[in-house]
mmCIF file with all atom_site columns, C-alpha atoms in Angstrom:
data_model
loop_
_atom_site.group_PDB
_atom_site.id
_atom_site.type_symbol
_atom_site.label_atom_id
_atom_site.label_alt_id
_atom_site.label_comp_id
_atom_site.label_asym_id
_atom_site.label_entity_id
_atom_site.label_seq_id
_atom_site.pdbx_PDB_ins_code
_atom_site.Cartn_x
_atom_site.Cartn_y
_atom_site.Cartn_z
_atom_site.occupancy
_atom_site.B_iso_or_equiv
_atom_site.pdbx_formal_charge
_atom_site.auth_seq_id
_atom_site.auth_comp_id
_atom_site.auth_asym_id
_atom_site.auth_atom_id
_atom_site.pdbx_PDB_model_num
ATOM 1   C CA . MET A 1 1   ? 176.000 -185.923 -16.934 1.00 75.00 ? 1   MET A CA 1
ATOM 2   C CA . THR A 1 2   ? 179.633 -184.787 -16.786 1.00 93.00 ? 2   THR A CA 1
ATOM 3   C CA . THR A 1 3   ? 181.079 -181.847 -18.632 1.00 96.00 ? 3   THR A CA 1
ATOM 4   C CA . ARG A 1 4   ? 184.826 -181.667 -19.142 1.00 97.00 ? 4   ARG A CA 1
ATOM 5   C CA . LEU A 1 5   ? 186.275 -178.155 -18.882 1.00 98.00 ? 5   LEU A CA 1
ATOM 6   C CA . THR A 1 6   ? 189.761 -177.614 -20.305 1.00 98.00 ? 6   THR A CA 1
ATOM 7   C CA . ARG A 1 7   ? 191.671 -174.368 -20.071 1.00 98.00 ? 7   ARG A CA 1
ATOM 8   C CA . TRP A 1 8   ? 193.779 -173.197 -23.011 1.00 97.00 ? 8   TRP A CA 1
ATOM 9   C CA . GLY A 1 9   ? 195.349 -170.042 -21.587 1.00 95.00 ? 9   GLY A CA 1
ATOM 10  C CA . HIS A 1 10  ? 194.192 -166.669 -20.262 1.00 96.00 ? 10  HIS A CA 1
ATOM 11  C CA . SER A 1 11  ? 190.372 -166.594 -20.690 1.00 97.00 ? 11  SER A CA 1
ATOM 12  C CA . CYS A 1 12  ? 189.976 -169.429 -23.212 1.00 98.00 ? 12  CYS A CA 1
ATOM 13  C CA . VAL A 1 13  ? 188.213 -172.611 -22.122 1.00 98.00 ? 13  VAL A CA 1
ATOM 14  C CA . ARG A 1 14  ? 186.731 -175.574 -23.987 1.00 98.00 ? 14  ARG A CA 1
ATOM 15  C CA . LEU A 1 15  ? 183.706 -177.539 -22.771 1.00 98.00 ? 15  LEU A CA 1
ATOM 16  C CA . GLU A 1 16  ? 183.037 -181.119 -23.899 1.00 97.00 ? 16  GLU A CA 1
ATOM 17  C CA . ARG A 1 17  ? 180.012 -183.330 -23.275 1.00 95.00 ? 17  ARG A CA 1
ATOM 18  C CA . ASP A 1 18  ? 178.084 -186.078 -25.081 1.00 92.00 ? 18  ASP A CA 1
ATOM 19  C CA . GLY A 1 19  ? 180.370 -185.931 -28.106 1.00 91.00 ? 19  GLY A CA 1
ATOM 20  C CA . GLY A 1 20  ? 179.899 -182.175 -28.503 1.00 94.00 ? 20  GLY A CA 1
ATOM 21  C CA . ASN A 1 21  ? 182.207 -179.321 -27.637 1.00 95.00 ? 21  ASN A CA 1
ATOM 22  C CA . LEU A 1 22  ? 182.390 -175.545 -27.675 1.00 97.00 ? 22  LEU A CA 1
ATOM 23  C CA . VAL A 1 23  ? 185.080 -172.965 -27.029 1.00 98.00 ? 23  VAL A CA 1
ATOM 24  C CA . ILE A 1 24  ? 184.691 -169.714 -25.092 1.00 98.00 ? 24  ILE A CA 1
ATOM 25  C CA . ASP A 1 25  ? 186.885 -166.658 -25.765 1.00 98.00 ? 25  ASP A CA 1
ATOM 26  C CA . PRO A 1 26  ? 189.631 -167.827 -28.133 1.00 98.00 ? 26  PRO A CA 1
ATOM 27  C CA . GLY A 1 27  ? 191.891 -164.789 -27.843 1.00 97.00 ? 27  GLY A CA 1
ATOM 28  C CA . THR A 1 28  ? 195.425 -163.923 -28.822 1.00 97.00 ? 28  THR A CA 1
ATOM 29  C CA . PHE A 1 29  ? 196.935 -164.900 -25.444 1.00 96.00 ? 29  PHE A CA 1
ATOM 30  C CA . SER A 1 30  ? 195.655 -168.481 -25.731 1.00 96.00 ? 30  SER A CA 1
ATOM 31  C CA . ASP A 1 31  ? 196.683 -171.746 -27.424 1.00 96.00 ? 31  ASP A CA 1
ATOM 32  C CA . LEU A 1 32  ? 194.218 -171.597 -30.299 1.00 95.00 ? 32  LEU A CA 1
ATOM 33  C CA . ASP A 1 33  ? 195.646 -174.568 -32.200 1.00 95.00 ? 33  ASP A CA 1
ATOM 34  C CA . ALA A 1 34  ? 194.605 -176.812 -29.320 1.00 96.00 ? 34  ALA A CA 1
ATOM 35  C CA . ALA A 1 35  ? 191.446 -174.950 -28.331 1.00 96.00 ? 35  ALA A CA 1
ATOM 36  C CA . LEU A 1 36  ? 189.876 -174.777 -31.792 1.00 96.00 ? 36  LEU A CA 1
ATOM 37  C CA . SER A 1 37  ? 190.950 -178.197 -33.077 1.00 94.00 ? 37  SER A CA 1
ATOM 38  C CA . GLY A 1 38  ? 187.758 -179.951 -34.193 1.00 93.00 ? 38  GLY A CA 1
ATOM 39  C CA . ALA A 1 39  ? 185.533 -177.403 -32.449 1.00 95.00 ? 39  ALA A CA 1
ATOM 40  C CA . PRO A 1 40  ? 182.245 -176.652 -34.241 1.00 97.00 ? 40  PRO A CA 1
ATOM 41  C CA . ALA A 1 41  ? 181.213 -173.662 -32.106 1.00 97.00 ? 41  ALA A CA 1
ATOM 42  C CA . VAL A 1 42  ? 182.621 -170.638 -30.303 1.00 98.00 ? 42  VAL A CA 1
ATOM 43  C CA . LEU A 1 43  ? 181.091 -168.277 -27.751 1.00 98.00 ? 43  LEU A CA 1
ATOM 44  C CA . VAL A 1 44  ? 182.650 -164.802 -27.593 1.00 98.00 ? 44  VAL A CA 1
ATOM 45  C CA . THR A 1 45  ? 182.071 -162.518 -24.623 1.00 98.00 ? 45  THR A CA 1
ATOM 46  C CA . HIS A 1 46  ? 183.368 -159.361 -26.329 1.00 98.00 ? 46  HIS A CA 1
ATOM 47  C CA . GLU A 1 47  ? 185.630 -158.005 -29.041 1.00 97.00 ? 47  GLU A CA 1
ATOM 48  C CA . HIS A 1 48  ? 188.937 -157.345 -27.217 1.00 97.00 ? 48  HIS A CA 1
ATOM 49  C CA . VAL A 1 49  ? 191.875 -159.201 -28.717 1.00 97.00 ? 49  VAL A CA 1
ATOM 50  C CA . ASP A 1 50  ? 192.689 -161.230 -25.595 1.00 97.00 ? 50  ASP A CA 1
ATOM 51  C CA . HIS A 1 51  ? 189.196 -162.741 -25.904 1.00 98.00 ? 51  HIS A CA 1
ATOM 52  C CA . LEU A 1 52  ? 188.792 -162.851 -29.683 1.00 98.00 ? 52  LEU A CA 1
ATOM 53  C CA . ASP A 1 53  ? 191.579 -163.399 -32.207 1.00 98.00 ? 53  ASP A CA 1
ATOM 54  C CA . VAL A 1 54  ? 189.620 -161.917 -35.106 1.00 98.00 ? 54  VAL A CA 1
ATOM 55  C CA . PRO A 1 55  ? 191.765 -163.111 -38.067 1.00 97.00 ? 55  PRO A CA 1
ATOM 56  C CA . ARG A 1 56  ? 192.128 -166.624 -36.699 1.00 97.00 ? 56  ARG A CA 1
ATOM 57  C CA . VAL A 1 57  ? 188.469 -167.065 -35.790 1.00 98.00 ? 57  VAL A CA 1
ATOM 58  C CA . ALA A 1 58  ? 187.261 -165.462 -39.047 1.00 97.00 ? 58  ALA A CA 1
ATOM 59  C CA . GLU A 1 59  ? 189.345 -167.990 -40.963 1.00 96.00 ? 59  GLU A CA 1
ATOM 60  C CA . ALA A 1 60  ? 187.813 -170.838 -38.936 1.00 97.00 ? 60  ALA A CA 1
ATOM 61  C CA . VAL A 1 61  ? 184.303 -169.508 -39.610 1.00 97.00 ? 61  VAL A CA 1
ATOM 62  C CA . GLY A 1 62  ? 185.078 -169.736 -43.311 1.00 95.00 ? 62  GLY A CA 1
ATOM 63  C CA . GLN A 1 63  ? 185.836 -173.420 -42.722 1.00 94.00 ? 63  GLN A CA 1
ATOM 64  C CA . GLY A 1 64  ? 182.519 -174.113 -40.952 1.00 95.00 ? 64  GLY A CA 1
ATOM 65  C CA . LEU A 1 65  ? 182.875 -172.817 -37.391 1.00 97.00 ? 65  LEU A CA 1
ATOM 66  C CA . GLU A 1 66  ? 179.799 -171.091 -35.927 1.00 97.00 ? 66  GLU A CA 1
ATOM 67  C CA . VAL A 1 67  ? 180.116 -168.160 -33.512 1.00 98.00 ? 67  VAL A CA 1
ATOM 68  C CA . TRP A 1 68  ? 177.769 -166.603 -30.962 1.00 98.00 ? 68  TRP A CA 1
ATOM 69  C CA . GLY A 1 69  ? 178.540 -163.217 -29.436 1.00 98.00 ? 69  GLY A CA 1
ATOM 70  C CA . PRO A 1 70  ? 177.654 -159.515 -29.156 1.00 98.00 ? 70  PRO A CA 1
ATOM 71  C CA . GLN A 1 71  ? 176.946 -157.804 -32.475 1.00 98.00 ? 71  GLN A CA 1
ATOM 72  C CA . ALA A 1 72  ? 180.095 -155.662 -32.340 1.00 97.00 ? 72  ALA A CA 1
ATOM 73  C CA . ALA A 1 73  ? 182.296 -158.755 -32.069 1.00 98.00 ? 73  ALA A CA 1
ATOM 74  C CA . LEU A 1 74  ? 180.474 -160.362 -34.993 1.00 98.00 ? 74  LEU A CA 1
ATOM 75  C CA . ASP A 1 75  ? 180.886 -157.182 -37.052 1.00 98.00 ? 75  ASP A CA 1
ATOM 76  C CA . ALA A 1 76  ? 184.646 -157.412 -36.530 1.00 98.00 ? 76  ALA A CA 1
ATOM 77  C CA . LEU A 1 77  ? 184.590 -160.989 -37.844 1.00 98.00 ? 77  LEU A CA 1
ATOM 78  C CA . VAL A 1 78  ? 182.565 -159.980 -40.903 1.00 98.00 ? 78  VAL A CA 1
ATOM 79  C CA . ALA A 1 79  ? 185.052 -157.187 -41.623 1.00 97.00 ? 79  ALA A CA 1
ATOM 80  C CA . ALA A 1 80  ? 187.787 -159.849 -41.533 1.00 97.00 ? 80  ALA A CA 1
ATOM 81  C CA . GLY A 1 81  ? 185.953 -161.965 -44.107 1.00 96.00 ? 81  GLY A CA 1
ATOM 82  C CA . ALA A 1 82  ? 183.811 -164.316 -42.014 1.00 97.00 ? 82  ALA A CA 1
ATOM 83  C CA . PRO A 1 83  ? 180.522 -165.354 -43.669 1.00 96.00 ? 83  PRO A CA 1
ATOM 84  C CA . GLN A 1 84  ? 177.545 -163.828 -41.867 1.00 95.00 ? 84  GLN A CA 1
ATOM 85  C CA . ASP A 1 85  ? 175.347 -166.922 -42.009 1.00 95.00 ? 85  ASP A CA 1
ATOM 86  C CA . ARG A 1 86  ? 177.503 -168.655 -39.363 1.00 96.00 ? 86  ARG A CA 1
ATOM 87  C CA . LEU A 1 87  ? 177.428 -165.734 -36.934 1.00 98.00 ? 87  LEU A CA 1
ATOM 88  C CA . HIS A 1 88  ? 174.712 -165.380 -34.281 1.00 98.00 ? 88  HIS A CA 1
ATOM 89  C CA . ALA A 1 89  ? 174.144 -162.229 -32.216 1.00 98.00 ? 89  ALA A CA 1
ATOM 90  C CA . VAL A 1 90  ? 173.186 -162.656 -28.540 1.00 98.00 ? 90  VAL A CA 1
ATOM 91  C CA . ARG A 1 91  ? 172.300 -160.304 -25.716 1.00 97.00 ? 91  ARG A CA 1
ATOM 92  C CA . ASP A 1 92  ? 171.348 -160.360 -22.049 1.00 97.00 ? 92  ASP A CA 1
ATOM 93  C CA . GLY A 1 93  ? 168.471 -162.741 -21.318 1.00 96.00 ? 93  GLY A CA 1
ATOM 94  C CA . ASP A 1 94  ? 168.883 -164.957 -24.378 1.00 97.00 ? 94  ASP A CA 1
ATOM 95  C CA . THR A 1 95  ? 168.981 -168.738 -24.125 1.00 97.00 ? 95  THR A CA 1
ATOM 96  C CA . VAL A 1 96  ? 170.462 -170.585 -27.094 1.00 97.00 ? 96  VAL A CA 1
ATOM 97  C CA . SER A 1 97  ? 171.172 -174.217 -27.926 1.00 96.00 ? 97  SER A CA 1
ATOM 98  C CA . VAL A 1 98  ? 174.689 -174.957 -29.149 1.00 96.00 ? 98  VAL A CA 1
ATOM 99  C CA . GLY A 1 99  ? 175.101 -178.657 -29.895 1.00 93.00 ? 99  GLY A CA 1
ATOM 100 C CA . PRO A 1 100 ? 174.230 -180.531 -26.681 1.00 95.00 ? 100 PRO A CA 1
ATOM 101 C CA . PHE A 1 101 ? 174.616 -177.379 -24.566 1.00 97.00 ? 101 PHE A CA 1
ATOM 102 C CA . GLU A 1 102 ? 171.975 -174.924 -23.394 1.00 97.00 ? 102 GLU A CA 1
ATOM 103 C CA . VAL A 1 103 ? 173.628 -171.529 -23.026 1.00 98.00 ? 103 VAL A CA 1
ATOM 104 C CA . VAL A 1 104 ? 172.222 -168.716 -20.879 1.00 98.00 ? 104 VAL A CA 1
ATOM 105 C CA . VAL A 1 105 ? 173.430 -165.242 -21.855 1.00 98.00 ? 105 VAL A CA 1
ATOM 106 C CA . LEU A 1 106 ? 173.853 -162.679 -19.068 1.00 98.00 ? 106 LEU A CA 1
ATOM 107 C CA . GLY A 1 107 ? 175.070 -159.102 -18.808 1.00 96.00 ? 107 GLY A CA 1
ATOM 108 C CA . GLU A 1 108 ? 175.487 -156.240 -21.215 1.00 95.00 ? 108 GLU A CA 1
ATOM 109 C CA . TRP A 1 109 ? 178.625 -154.117 -20.732 1.00 97.00 ? 109 TRP A CA 1
ATOM 110 C CA . HIS A 1 110 ? 182.358 -154.478 -20.234 1.00 97.00 ? 110 HIS A CA 1
ATOM 111 C CA . ALA A 1 111 ? 183.555 -153.272 -16.829 1.00 96.00 ? 111 ALA A CA 1
ATOM 112 C CA . LEU A 1 112 ? 184.792 -149.698 -16.738 1.00 96.00 ? 112 LEU A CA 1
ATOM 113 C CA . ILE A 1 113 ? 188.525 -149.394 -17.455 1.00 95.00 ? 113 ILE A CA 1
ATOM 114 C CA . HIS A 1 114 ? 188.663 -145.588 -17.244 1.00 96.00 ? 114 HIS A CA 1
ATOM 115 C CA . PRO A 1 115 ? 186.128 -142.851 -18.045 1.00 95.00 ? 115 PRO A CA 1
ATOM 116 C CA . ASP A 1 116 ? 188.207 -141.950 -21.114 1.00 97.00 ? 116 ASP A CA 1
ATOM 117 C CA . VAL A 1 117 ? 188.012 -145.500 -22.512 1.00 96.00 ? 117 VAL A CA 1
ATOM 118 C CA . PRO A 1 118 ? 184.711 -146.250 -24.300 1.00 94.00 ? 118 PRO A CA 1
ATOM 119 C CA . ARG A 1 119 ? 182.909 -149.296 -22.932 1.00 95.00 ? 119 ARG A CA 1
ATOM 120 C CA . VAL A 1 120 ? 182.072 -152.166 -25.285 1.00 97.00 ? 120 VAL A CA 1
ATOM 121 C CA . ALA A 1 121 ? 179.346 -154.782 -25.142 1.00 97.00 ? 121 ALA A CA 1
ATOM 122 C CA . ASN A 1 122 ? 180.219 -157.787 -22.970 1.00 98.00 ? 122 ASN A CA 1
ATOM 123 C CA . VAL A 1 123 ? 178.091 -160.820 -22.211 1.00 98.00 ? 123 VAL A CA 1
ATOM 124 C CA . ALA A 1 124 ? 178.650 -163.710 -19.822 1.00 98.00 ? 124 ALA A CA 1
ATOM 125 C CA . TYR A 1 125 ? 177.778 -167.323 -20.581 1.00 98.00 ? 125 TYR A CA 1
ATOM 126 C CA . LEU A 1 126 ? 176.366 -169.894 -18.162 1.00 98.00 ? 126 LEU A CA 1
ATOM 127 C CA . VAL A 1 127 ? 176.815 -173.410 -19.560 1.00 98.00 ? 127 VAL A CA 1
ATOM 128 C CA . ASP A 1 128 ? 176.278 -176.609 -17.555 1.00 96.00 ? 128 ASP A CA 1
ATOM 129 C CA . GLY A 1 129 ? 176.846 -174.728 -14.298 1.00 97.00 ? 129 GLY A CA 1
ATOM 130 C CA . VAL A 1 130 ? 180.009 -172.997 -15.567 1.00 98.00 ? 130 VAL A CA 1
ATOM 131 C CA . LEU A 1 131 ? 179.874 -169.191 -15.602 1.00 98.00 ? 131 LEU A CA 1
ATOM 132 C CA . HIS A 1 132 ? 182.327 -167.365 -17.878 1.00 98.00 ? 132 HIS A CA 1
ATOM 133 C CA . PRO A 1 133 ? 181.994 -163.623 -17.189 1.00 98.00 ? 133 PRO A CA 1
ATOM 134 C CA . GLY A 1 134 ? 184.214 -162.171 -19.885 1.00 98.00 ? 134 GLY A CA 1
ATOM 135 C CA . ASP A 1 135 ? 185.376 -158.770 -18.649 1.00 98.00 ? 135 ASP A CA 1
ATOM 136 C CA . ALA A 1 136 ? 182.645 -157.921 -16.150 1.00 97.00 ? 136 ALA A CA 1
ATOM 137 C CA . LEU A 1 137 ? 181.647 -159.156 -12.720 1.00 97.00 ? 137 LEU A CA 1
ATOM 138 C CA . VAL A 1 138 ? 178.246 -160.311 -13.921 1.00 97.00 ? 138 VAL A CA 1
ATOM 139 C CA . ASP A 1 139 ? 175.311 -161.103 -11.620 1.00 95.00 ? 139 ASP A CA 1
ATOM 140 C CA . PRO A 1 140 ? 174.130 -164.648 -12.487 1.00 95.00 ? 140 PRO A CA 1
ATOM 141 C CA . ALA A 1 141 ? 170.554 -163.586 -11.678 1.00 85.00 ? 141 ALA A CA 1
ATOM 142 C CA . GLY A 1 142 ? 169.713 -166.381 -9.265  1.00 87.00 ? 142 GLY A CA 1
ATOM 143 C CA . TYR A 1 143 ? 171.210 -169.229 -11.310 1.00 95.00 ? 143 TYR A CA 1
ATOM 144 C CA . ALA A 1 144 ? 173.246 -171.787 -9.371  1.00 95.00 ? 144 ALA A CA 1
ATOM 145 C CA . VAL A 1 145 ? 176.917 -171.726 -10.357 1.00 98.00 ? 145 VAL A CA 1
ATOM 146 C CA . ASP A 1 146 ? 179.064 -174.821 -9.957  1.00 97.00 ? 146 ASP A CA 1
ATOM 147 C CA . VAL A 1 147 ? 182.315 -173.422 -11.417 1.00 98.00 ? 147 VAL A CA 1
ATOM 148 C CA . LEU A 1 148 ? 182.867 -169.668 -11.476 1.00 98.00 ? 148 LEU A CA 1
ATOM 149 C CA . LEU A 1 149 ? 185.626 -168.763 -13.929 1.00 98.00 ? 149 LEU A CA 1
ATOM 150 C CA . THR A 1 150 ? 187.272 -165.992 -11.944 1.00 97.00 ? 150 THR A CA 1
ATOM 151 C CA . PRO A 1 151 ? 189.481 -163.222 -13.405 1.00 97.00 ? 151 PRO A CA 1
ATOM 152 C CA . LEU A 1 152 ? 192.633 -162.565 -11.400 1.00 95.00 ? 152 LEU A CA 1
ATOM 153 C CA . ALA A 1 153 ? 194.022 -159.426 -13.050 1.00 93.00 ? 153 ALA A CA 1
ATOM 154 C CA . ALA A 1 154 ? 192.991 -156.835 -15.642 1.00 95.00 ? 154 ALA A CA 1
ATOM 155 C CA . PRO A 1 155 ? 193.144 -153.062 -16.233 1.00 93.00 ? 155 PRO A CA 1
ATOM 156 C CA . TRP A 1 156 ? 189.533 -152.892 -15.040 1.00 95.00 ? 156 TRP A CA 1
ATOM 157 C CA . LEU A 1 157 ? 189.918 -155.141 -12.015 1.00 95.00 ? 157 LEU A CA 1
ATOM 158 C CA . LYS A 1 158 ? 190.528 -154.741 -8.276  1.00 94.00 ? 158 LYS A CA 1
ATOM 159 C CA . LEU A 1 159 ? 191.010 -157.941 -6.294  1.00 94.00 ? 159 LEU A CA 1
ATOM 160 C CA . ALA A 1 160 ? 188.742 -156.743 -3.474  1.00 96.00 ? 160 ALA A CA 1
ATOM 161 C CA . GLU A 1 161 ? 185.911 -156.500 -6.008  1.00 96.00 ? 161 GLU A CA 1
ATOM 162 C CA . VAL A 1 162 ? 186.573 -160.066 -7.140  1.00 97.00 ? 162 VAL A CA 1
ATOM 163 C CA . VAL A 1 163 ? 186.400 -161.300 -3.559  1.00 97.00 ? 163 VAL A CA 1
ATOM 164 C CA . ASP A 1 164 ? 183.039 -159.595 -3.024  1.00 97.00 ? 164 ASP A CA 1
ATOM 165 C CA . TRP A 1 165 ? 181.763 -160.970 -6.352  1.00 97.00 ? 165 TRP A CA 1
ATOM 166 C CA . VAL A 1 166 ? 182.696 -164.532 -5.400  1.00 97.00 ? 166 VAL A CA 1
ATOM 167 C CA . ARG A 1 167 ? 180.967 -164.077 -2.048  1.00 97.00 ? 167 ARG A CA 1
ATOM 168 C CA . ALA A 1 168 ? 177.813 -162.795 -3.788  1.00 96.00 ? 168 ALA A CA 1
ATOM 169 C CA . VAL A 1 169 ? 177.681 -165.534 -6.450  1.00 97.00 ? 169 VAL A CA 1
ATOM 170 C CA . ARG A 1 170 ? 178.410 -168.325 -3.919  1.00 97.00 ? 170 ARG A CA 1
ATOM 171 C CA . PRO A 1 171 ? 179.757 -170.858 -6.428  1.00 97.00 ? 171 PRO A CA 1
ATOM 172 C CA . ALA A 1 172 ? 180.665 -174.399 -5.451  1.00 97.00 ? 172 ALA A CA 1
ATOM 173 C CA . ARG A 1 173 ? 184.143 -173.846 -6.910  1.00 97.00 ? 173 ARG A CA 1
ATOM 174 C CA . ILE A 1 174 ? 186.212 -171.137 -8.533  1.00 97.00 ? 174 ILE A CA 1
ATOM 175 C CA . ALA A 1 175 ? 188.740 -171.613 -11.331 1.00 97.00 ? 175 ALA A CA 1
ATOM 176 C CA . VAL A 1 176 ? 191.277 -168.991 -12.343 1.00 96.00 ? 176 VAL A CA 1
ATOM 177 C CA . ILE A 1 177 ? 191.175 -167.183 -15.694 1.00 97.00 ? 177 ILE A CA 1
ATOM 178 C CA . HIS A 1 178 ? 192.390 -163.823 -17.078 1.00 96.00 ? 178 HIS A CA 1
ATOM 179 C CA . ASP A 1 179 ? 195.870 -163.832 -15.577 1.00 94.00 ? 179 ASP A CA 1
ATOM 180 C CA . ALA A 1 180 ? 198.248 -163.552 -18.544 1.00 92.00 ? 180 ALA A CA 1
ATOM 181 C CA . GLN A 1 181 ? 199.639 -160.207 -17.385 1.00 90.00 ? 181 GLN A CA 1
ATOM 182 C CA . LEU A 1 182 ? 200.707 -161.503 -13.950 1.00 92.00 ? 182 LEU A CA 1
ATOM 183 C CA . SER A 1 183 ? 204.075 -162.901 -12.919 1.00 91.00 ? 183 SER A CA 1
ATOM 184 C CA . ASP A 1 184 ? 204.124 -166.296 -11.205 1.00 91.00 ? 184 ASP A CA 1
ATOM 185 C CA . ALA A 1 185 ? 204.617 -164.529 -7.875  1.00 94.00 ? 185 ALA A CA 1
ATOM 186 C CA . GLY A 1 186 ? 201.694 -162.199 -8.531  1.00 90.00 ? 186 GLY A CA 1
ATOM 187 C CA . ARG A 1 187 ? 199.451 -165.068 -9.545  1.00 90.00 ? 187 ARG A CA 1
ATOM 188 C CA . GLY A 1 188 ? 200.319 -166.957 -6.394  1.00 92.00 ? 188 GLY A CA 1
ATOM 189 C CA . LEU A 1 189 ? 199.565 -163.968 -4.175  1.00 92.00 ? 189 LEU A CA 1
ATOM 190 C CA . SER A 1 190 ? 196.211 -163.283 -5.875  1.00 93.00 ? 190 SER A CA 1
ATOM 191 C CA . ARG A 1 191 ? 195.170 -166.937 -5.680  1.00 92.00 ? 191 ARG A CA 1
ATOM 192 C CA . THR A 1 192 ? 196.067 -167.113 -1.995  1.00 94.00 ? 192 THR A CA 1
ATOM 193 C CA . LEU A 1 193 ? 194.058 -164.014 -1.120  1.00 93.00 ? 193 LEU A CA 1
ATOM 194 C CA . LEU A 1 194 ? 191.095 -165.150 -3.194  1.00 93.00 ? 194 LEU A CA 1
ATOM 195 C CA . GLY A 1 195 ? 191.088 -168.546 -1.530  1.00 93.00 ? 195 GLY A CA 1
ATOM 196 C CA . ARG A 1 196 ? 191.394 -167.064 1.940   1.00 94.00 ? 196 ARG A CA 1
ATOM 197 C CA . LEU A 1 197 ? 188.717 -164.387 1.496   1.00 95.00 ? 197 LEU A CA 1
ATOM 198 C CA . GLY A 1 198 ? 186.297 -165.517 -1.193  1.00 95.00 ? 198 GLY A CA 1
ATOM 199 C CA . GLY A 1 199 ? 184.546 -168.278 0.724   1.00 92.00 ? 199 GLY A CA 1
ATOM 200 C CA . ALA A 1 200 ? 184.611 -170.816 -2.125  1.00 95.00 ? 200 ALA A CA 1
ATOM 201 C CA . GLY A 1 201 ? 187.734 -172.724 -1.192  1.00 94.00 ? 201 GLY A CA 1
ATOM 202 C CA . ASP A 1 202 ? 191.121 -172.686 -2.877  1.00 94.00 ? 202 ASP A CA 1
ATOM 203 C CA . PRO A 1 203 ? 190.928 -171.625 -6.536  1.00 95.00 ? 203 PRO A CA 1
ATOM 204 C CA . VAL A 1 204 ? 191.434 -174.343 -9.112  1.00 95.00 ? 204 VAL A CA 1
ATOM 205 C CA . ASP A 1 205 ? 194.482 -173.273 -11.123 1.00 95.00 ? 205 ASP A CA 1
ATOM 206 C CA . LEU A 1 206 ? 194.524 -175.068 -14.472 1.00 96.00 ? 206 LEU A CA 1
ATOM 207 C CA . ALA A 1 207 ? 197.614 -174.963 -16.653 1.00 94.00 ? 207 ALA A CA 1
ATOM 208 C CA . ASP A 1 208 ? 197.181 -174.993 -20.417 1.00 95.00 ? 208 ASP A CA 1
ATOM 209 C CA . GLY A 1 209 ? 195.575 -178.286 -21.407 1.00 96.00 ? 209 GLY A CA 1
ATOM 210 C CA . GLU A 1 210 ? 194.536 -179.254 -17.868 1.00 96.00 ? 210 GLU A CA 1
ATOM 211 C CA . SER A 1 211 ? 190.912 -180.131 -17.198 1.00 97.00 ? 211 SER A CA 1
ATOM 212 C CA . LEU A 1 212 ? 188.314 -180.510 -14.504 1.00 96.00 ? 212 LEU A CA 1
ATOM 213 C CA . ASP A 1 213 ? 184.950 -182.279 -14.528 1.00 95.00 ? 213 ASP A CA 1
ATOM 214 C CA . VAL A 1 214 ? 181.788 -180.367 -13.801 1.00 94.00 ? 214 VAL A CA 1
#
């Protein structure tokens, strides 16, 4: 069984297997024309715009797309006109079937940005050995992780914390996400340090539209 993972910018990835596919975190920094083309299902980690383009996804829900995510993210889609019967709330500990995929839902809260910034619900998704954390360094709770989608930069993130997270999760591979705010030089420096210190080899750095097999 091989799952094809394709990155479509920032934190947006698409998984394809056995004729089925799903998209995780189609946000405003990503190529949504390519990511959502023909996709029947979306998983959303949380409501922030770089992970969920509310108008675009709400429009797609009206055309038949189904979405799984925290209730607050679904509420934003409903407010934008998405029909509720295609929206499915998930929380930590849930396991749901989405087409050919079994999805394990992990985590509860977005990482702290600053004490003055209210935290929002954030869940991670483990699908076919791929862990997408959203905006939190989520503990996979003993699950084996083949590909850890690893944030490189964010207002809530310190690279030393990412290194320790990779060491704790012990994935077979890491692939870069959440890097839209970095220059090319900054991305290169962060990737080099993560590869040198994380213990999971050199990070896989996928350009938009590039894929790897899981």
